[in-house]
PDB file of C-alpha atoms in Angstrom:
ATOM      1  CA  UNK A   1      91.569  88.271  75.194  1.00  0.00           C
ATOM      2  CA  UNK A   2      90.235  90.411  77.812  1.00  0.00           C
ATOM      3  CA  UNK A   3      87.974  88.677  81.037  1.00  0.00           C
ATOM      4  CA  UNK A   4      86.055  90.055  83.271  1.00  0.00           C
ATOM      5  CA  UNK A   5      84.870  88.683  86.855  1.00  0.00           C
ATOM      6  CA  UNK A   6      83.442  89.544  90.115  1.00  0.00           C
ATOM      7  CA  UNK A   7      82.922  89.039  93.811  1.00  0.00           C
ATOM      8  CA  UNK A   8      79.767  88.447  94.605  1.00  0.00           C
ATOM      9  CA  UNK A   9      78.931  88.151  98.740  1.00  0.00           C
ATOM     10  CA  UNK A  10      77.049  88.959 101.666  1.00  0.00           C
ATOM     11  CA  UNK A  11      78.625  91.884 103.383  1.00  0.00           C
ATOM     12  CA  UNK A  12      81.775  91.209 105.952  1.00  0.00           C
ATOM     13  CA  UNK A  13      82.214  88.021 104.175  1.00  0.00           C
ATOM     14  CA  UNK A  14      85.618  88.402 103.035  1.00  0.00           C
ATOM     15  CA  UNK A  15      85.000  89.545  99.299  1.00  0.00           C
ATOM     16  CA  UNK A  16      88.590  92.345  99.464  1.00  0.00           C
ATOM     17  CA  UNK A  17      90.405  90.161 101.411  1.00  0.00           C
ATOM     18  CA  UNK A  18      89.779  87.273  98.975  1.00  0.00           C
ATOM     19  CA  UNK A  19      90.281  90.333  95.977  1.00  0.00           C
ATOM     20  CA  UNK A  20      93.234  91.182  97.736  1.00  0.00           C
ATOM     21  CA  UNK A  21      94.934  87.365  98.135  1.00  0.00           C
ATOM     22  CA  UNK A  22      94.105  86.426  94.589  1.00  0.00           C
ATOM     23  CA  UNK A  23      95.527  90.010  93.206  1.00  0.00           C
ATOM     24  CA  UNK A  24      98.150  91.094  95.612  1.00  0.00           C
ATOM     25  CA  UNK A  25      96.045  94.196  95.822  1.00  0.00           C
ATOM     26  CA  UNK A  26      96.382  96.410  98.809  1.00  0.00           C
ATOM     27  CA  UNK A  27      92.438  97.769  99.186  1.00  0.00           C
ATOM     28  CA  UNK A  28      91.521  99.003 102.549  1.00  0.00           C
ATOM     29  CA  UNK A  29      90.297  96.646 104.610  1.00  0.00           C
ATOM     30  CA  UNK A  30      87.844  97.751 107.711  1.00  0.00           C
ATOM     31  CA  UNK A  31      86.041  96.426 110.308  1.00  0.00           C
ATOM     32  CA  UNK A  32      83.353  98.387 110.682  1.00  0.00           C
ATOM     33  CA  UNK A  33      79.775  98.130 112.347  1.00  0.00           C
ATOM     34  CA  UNK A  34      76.286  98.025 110.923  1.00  0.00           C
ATOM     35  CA  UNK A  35      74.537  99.710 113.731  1.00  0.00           C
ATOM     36  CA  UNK A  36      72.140 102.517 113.170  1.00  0.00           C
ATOM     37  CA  UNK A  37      72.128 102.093 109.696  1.00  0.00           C
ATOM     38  CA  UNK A  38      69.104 101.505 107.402  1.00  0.00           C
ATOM     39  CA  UNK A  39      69.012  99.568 104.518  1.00  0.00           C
ATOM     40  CA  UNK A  40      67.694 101.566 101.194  1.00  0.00           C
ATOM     41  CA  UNK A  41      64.943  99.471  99.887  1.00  0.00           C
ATOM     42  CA  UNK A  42      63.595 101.042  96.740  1.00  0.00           C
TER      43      UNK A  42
END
């Protein structure tokens, strides 16, 4: 039996660092900043 299930968050929440505890994944983890950016609303 397969199962499938997601992270679901607002962004810098925690969502790969949680990924990464519950897996003992390595995915990059940055702290990076949301200035100058613009959302894409469509």
């Amino acid at each position: 039996m397969s199962v499938n299930t997601g992270i679901i968050g607002l962004a810098k929440s925690g969502r790969t660092t949680i990924f990464n505890a519950l897996t003992k994944g390595k995915a990059d983890i940055g702290s990076y900043t949301q200035e100058g950016l613009t959302p894409h609303i469509g």
